[in-house]
Tab-separated table of C-alpha atoms in Angstrom:
chain	number	residue	atom	x	y	z
A	445	UNK	CA	78.019	74.484	79.725
A	446	UNK	CA	79.643	71.574	81.491
A	447	UNK	CA	77.592	68.941	79.687
A	448	UNK	CA	79.310	69.964	76.460
A	449	UNK	CA	82.813	69.425	77.831
A	450	UNK	CA	84.311	66.213	76.560
A	451	UNK	CA	85.819	63.672	78.951
A	452	UNK	CA	89.470	62.635	78.823
A	453	UNK	CA	89.430	58.958	79.755
A	454	UNK	CA	92.479	56.869	80.639
A	455	UNK	CA	92.742	53.214	79.712
A	456	UNK	CA	94.487	50.153	81.128
A	457	UNK	CA	94.858	48.587	77.691
A	458	UNK	CA	93.669	49.081	74.128
A	459	UNK	CA	93.598	46.497	71.382
A	460	UNK	CA	92.294	46.465	67.791
A	461	UNK	CA	89.029	44.676	67.013
A	462	UNK	CA	87.253	43.764	63.803
A	463	UNK	CA	85.735	47.255	63.682
A	464	UNK	CA	87.515	49.966	65.669
A	465	UNK	CA	89.211	49.018	68.946
A	466	UNK	CA	88.459	47.817	72.466
A	467	UNK	CA	89.885	49.315	75.630
A	468	UNK	CA	89.510	48.855	79.385
A	469	UNK	CA	89.064	51.987	81.477
A	470	UNK	CA	91.045	52.740	84.596
A	471	UNK	CA	89.004	52.717	87.863
A	472	UNK	CA	89.037	56.540	87.924
A	473	UNK	CA	87.769	56.849	84.351
A	474	UNK	CA	85.220	54.118	84.962
A	475	UNK	CA	83.915	56.085	87.953
A	476	UNK	CA	83.795	59.297	85.909
A	477	UNK	CA	81.635	57.677	83.249
A	478	UNK	CA	79.217	56.463	85.929
A	479	UNK	CA	79.008	59.865	87.598
A	480	UNK	CA	75.811	61.808	86.998
A	481	UNK	CA	76.023	65.358	85.671
A	482	UNK	CA	75.366	68.431	87.767
A	483	UNK	CA	71.682	68.594	86.725
A	484	UNK	CA	71.102	65.181	88.268
A	485	UNK	CA	70.524	63.569	84.903
A	486	UNK	CA	72.013	60.132	84.437
A	487	UNK	CA	74.546	59.301	81.801
A	488	UNK	CA	73.264	58.350	78.399
A	489	UNK	CA	72.240	54.762	77.794
A	490	UNK	CA	75.285	54.149	75.683
A	491	UNK	CA	77.595	55.432	78.414
A	492	UNK	CA	75.891	53.194	80.969
A	493	UNK	CA	76.360	50.229	78.713
A	494	UNK	CA	80.029	51.016	78.302
A	495	UNK	CA	80.607	51.670	81.996
A	496	UNK	CA	78.835	48.518	83.143
A	497	UNK	CA	81.789	46.426	82.029
A	498	UNK	CA	84.437	49.103	82.223
A	499	UNK	CA	85.016	48.721	78.485
A	500	UNK	CA	84.715	51.333	75.749
A	501	UNK	CA	84.462	50.626	72.052
A	502	UNK	CA	85.125	53.012	69.212
A	503	UNK	CA	82.355	53.282	66.641
A	504	UNK	CA	78.835	54.578	66.175
A	505	UNK	CA	77.373	57.519	64.347
A	506	UNK	CA	79.490	60.327	63.021
A	507	UNK	CA	82.228	58.027	61.773
A	508	UNK	CA	82.913	57.134	58.199
A	509	UNK	CA	82.098	53.531	57.292
A	510	UNK	CA	85.084	51.230	56.954
A	511	UNK	CA	85.830	50.921	53.218
A	512	UNK	CA	85.460	47.416	51.847
A	513	UNK	CA	88.646	45.767	50.597
A	514	UNK	CA	88.552	44.586	46.996
A	515	UNK	CA	88.694	40.817	46.650
A	516	UNK	CA	91.943	40.554	44.716
A	517	UNK	CA	94.927	38.261	45.108
A	518	UNK	CA	97.270	41.237	45.503
A	519	UNK	CA	95.407	42.237	48.688
A	520	UNK	CA	95.318	38.762	50.205
A	521	UNK	CA	98.796	38.456	51.686
A	522	UNK	CA	99.909	36.545	54.748
A	523	UNK	CA	101.713	39.551	56.214
A	524	UNK	CA	100.118	42.912	56.833
A	525	UNK	CA	96.730	44.013	58.104
A	526	UNK	CA	95.017	44.290	54.702
A	527	UNK	CA	95.215	40.589	53.915
A	528	UNK	CA	93.981	39.626	57.377
A	529	UNK	CA	91.083	42.066	57.232
A	530	UNK	CA	90.140	40.803	53.771
A	531	UNK	CA	89.833	37.237	55.087
A	532	UNK	CA	87.665	38.380	57.991
A	533	UNK	CA	85.545	40.538	55.702
A	534	UNK	CA	84.802	37.777	53.197
A	535	UNK	CA	84.278	35.019	55.753
A	536	UNK	CA	81.814	37.230	57.622
A	537	UNK	CA	79.838	37.843	54.422
A	538	UNK	CA	79.799	34.122	53.658
A	539	UNK	CA	78.524	33.329	57.164
A	540	UNK	CA	75.820	35.966	56.758
A	541	UNK	CA	74.760	34.376	53.480
A	542	UNK	CA	74.760	30.913	55.068
A	543	UNK	CA	72.519	32.154	57.888
A	544	UNK	CA	69.958	33.405	55.356
A	545	UNK	CA	69.971	30.122	53.441
A	546	UNK	CA	69.754	27.973	56.589
A	547	UNK	CA	67.715	30.136	59.015
A	548	UNK	CA	66.693	27.226	61.256
A	549	UNK	CA	70.107	25.599	61.504
A	550	UNK	CA	72.695	28.223	60.699
A	551	UNK	CA	76.242	27.782	61.978
A	552	UNK	CA	75.955	31.038	63.949
A	553	UNK	CA	73.321	31.185	66.683
A	554	UNK	CA	71.101	34.186	65.823
A	555	UNK	CA	70.947	35.437	69.428
A	556	UNK	CA	74.168	34.451	71.181
A	557	UNK	CA	76.351	34.621	68.041
A	558	UNK	CA	78.103	31.446	69.221
A	559	UNK	CA	79.238	29.035	66.526
A	560	UNK	CA	77.121	25.866	66.464
A	561	UNK	CA	79.660	23.393	65.100
A	562	UNK	CA	81.206	20.303	66.614
A	563	UNK	CA	84.974	20.021	66.732
A	564	UNK	CA	87.375	17.229	67.602
A	565	UNK	CA	90.035	19.293	69.365
A	566	UNK	CA	88.209	21.982	71.302
A	567	UNK	CA	84.953	21.746	73.268
A	568	UNK	CA	84.945	25.409	74.313
A	569	UNK	CA	82.183	27.542	72.707
A	570	UNK	CA	83.496	30.022	70.145
A	571	UNK	CA	81.787	33.256	69.172
A	572	UNK	CA	81.654	34.470	65.594
A	573	UNK	CA	83.858	37.430	66.544
A	574	UNK	CA	86.519	35.081	67.924
A	575	UNK	CA	86.215	32.862	64.864
A	576	UNK	CA	86.789	35.810	62.540
A	577	UNK	CA	89.744	37.046	64.595
A	578	UNK	CA	91.417	33.610	64.389
A	579	UNK	CA	90.682	33.043	60.689
A	580	UNK	CA	93.795	34.764	59.214
A	581	UNK	CA	96.162	32.803	61.496
A	582	UNK	CA	94.343	29.563	60.695
A	583	UNK	CA	94.657	30.081	56.940
A	584	UNK	CA	98.300	31.070	57.373
A	585	UNK	CA	99.057	27.812	59.197
A	586	UNK	CA	96.825	25.735	56.919
A	587	UNK	CA	98.863	26.894	53.916
A	588	UNK	CA	102.155	27.013	55.797
A	589	UNK	CA	103.968	25.195	52.988
A	590	UNK	CA	102.915	27.880	50.475
A	591	UNK	CA	105.661	30.477	50.810
A	592	UNK	CA	104.924	32.598	47.725
A	593	UNK	CA	102.564	35.448	48.644
A	594	UNK	CA	100.714	35.373	45.320
A	595	UNK	CA	100.136	31.634	45.517
A	596	UNK	CA	99.005	32.032	49.116
A	597	UNK	CA	96.407	34.610	48.062
A	598	UNK	CA	95.175	32.330	45.277
A	599	UNK	CA	94.815	29.411	47.698
A	600	UNK	CA	92.937	31.378	50.376
A	601	UNK	CA	90.577	33.152	48.002
A	602	UNK	CA	90.004	29.846	46.210
A	603	UNK	CA	88.798	28.255	49.456
A	604	UNK	CA	86.443	31.156	50.163
A	605	UNK	CA	85.187	31.184	46.583
A	606	UNK	CA	84.364	27.486	46.807
A	607	UNK	CA	82.244	28.259	49.884
A	608	UNK	CA	80.294	30.827	47.856
A	609	UNK	CA	79.828	28.478	44.908
A	610	UNK	CA	78.485	25.688	47.103
A	611	UNK	CA	76.044	28.073	48.785
A	612	UNK	CA	74.885	29.226	45.325
A	613	UNK	CA	74.025	25.676	44.223
A	614	UNK	CA	70.464	24.340	44.144
A	615	UNK	CA	69.981	23.095	46.773
A	616	UNK	CA	72.712	25.050	48.580
A	617	UNK	CA	75.591	23.152	50.161
A	618	UNK	CA	78.041	24.206	52.871
A	619	UNK	CA	80.487	21.312	53.104
A	620	UNK	CA	83.568	23.477	52.461
A	621	UNK	CA	82.366	26.233	54.790
A	622	UNK	CA	81.695	23.711	57.546
A	623	UNK	CA	85.194	22.275	57.098
A	624	UNK	CA	86.744	25.731	57.427
A	625	UNK	CA	84.587	26.836	60.363
A	626	UNK	CA	85.254	23.610	62.268
A	627	UNK	CA	88.972	24.010	61.690
A	628	UNK	CA	89.045	27.606	62.918
A	629	UNK	CA	86.766	26.886	65.896
A	630	UNK	CA	89.125	24.141	67.099
A	631	UNK	CA	92.212	26.277	66.533
A	632	UNK	CA	93.930	28.643	68.928
A	633	UNK	CA	97.037	30.516	67.773
A	634	UNK	CA	100.203	30.083	69.822
A	635	UNK	CA	100.468	33.853	70.228
A	636	UNK	CA	97.097	33.772	72.040
A	637	UNK	CA	98.485	31.371	74.626
A	638	UNK	CA	97.020	28.340	72.948
A	639	UNK	CA	98.428	25.508	70.928
A	640	UNK	CA	98.848	24.438	67.355
A	641	UNK	CA	98.017	20.907	66.308
A	642	UNK	CA	98.598	19.027	63.037
A	643	UNK	CA	96.467	20.510	60.264
A	644	UNK	CA	95.100	18.609	57.261
A	645	UNK	CA	97.303	18.445	54.183
A	646	UNK	CA	95.969	21.237	51.902
A	647	UNK	CA	97.503	19.697	48.779
């Protein structure tokens, strides 16, 4: 039957995201997703959601979960996707922990997922997804003077570990996490069409 035939969709662009990828459909593919099937039944709710913005995201049931990267210095390198994903992975877990400890005043808004931190350099609202995507570049620039890959990994993981330790205190603290989140929220990598500004001396 026709409803079992898979669609071949064309895209205008495709780019990697934190989990899977994001792509924009061509007008023809967008129209095809919106088209009802021959029985007059509408597209599934998920297809409607995708077609509403003309954007499709990879993910959902039937896919293997993304394996977690071990928190080791050898994996936390400036170059390569593994080190960048490790930073995003750990910072996301720390933010999740912070939200549980500070439910009424967490840094991430529970509904909009916008970061609720004040910055000096940038007044534009930043989502948690954007924050996590910028984090590897921010750490790379923050420790720009650290050229050795092993030392870089030690520095980055040390900063994240300090965030965990402060959250584990009684009462919990988040001074280091707030410093990092504010820095990333105010930062926009040059490759994203933004600017770099003087960063604090990490020494």
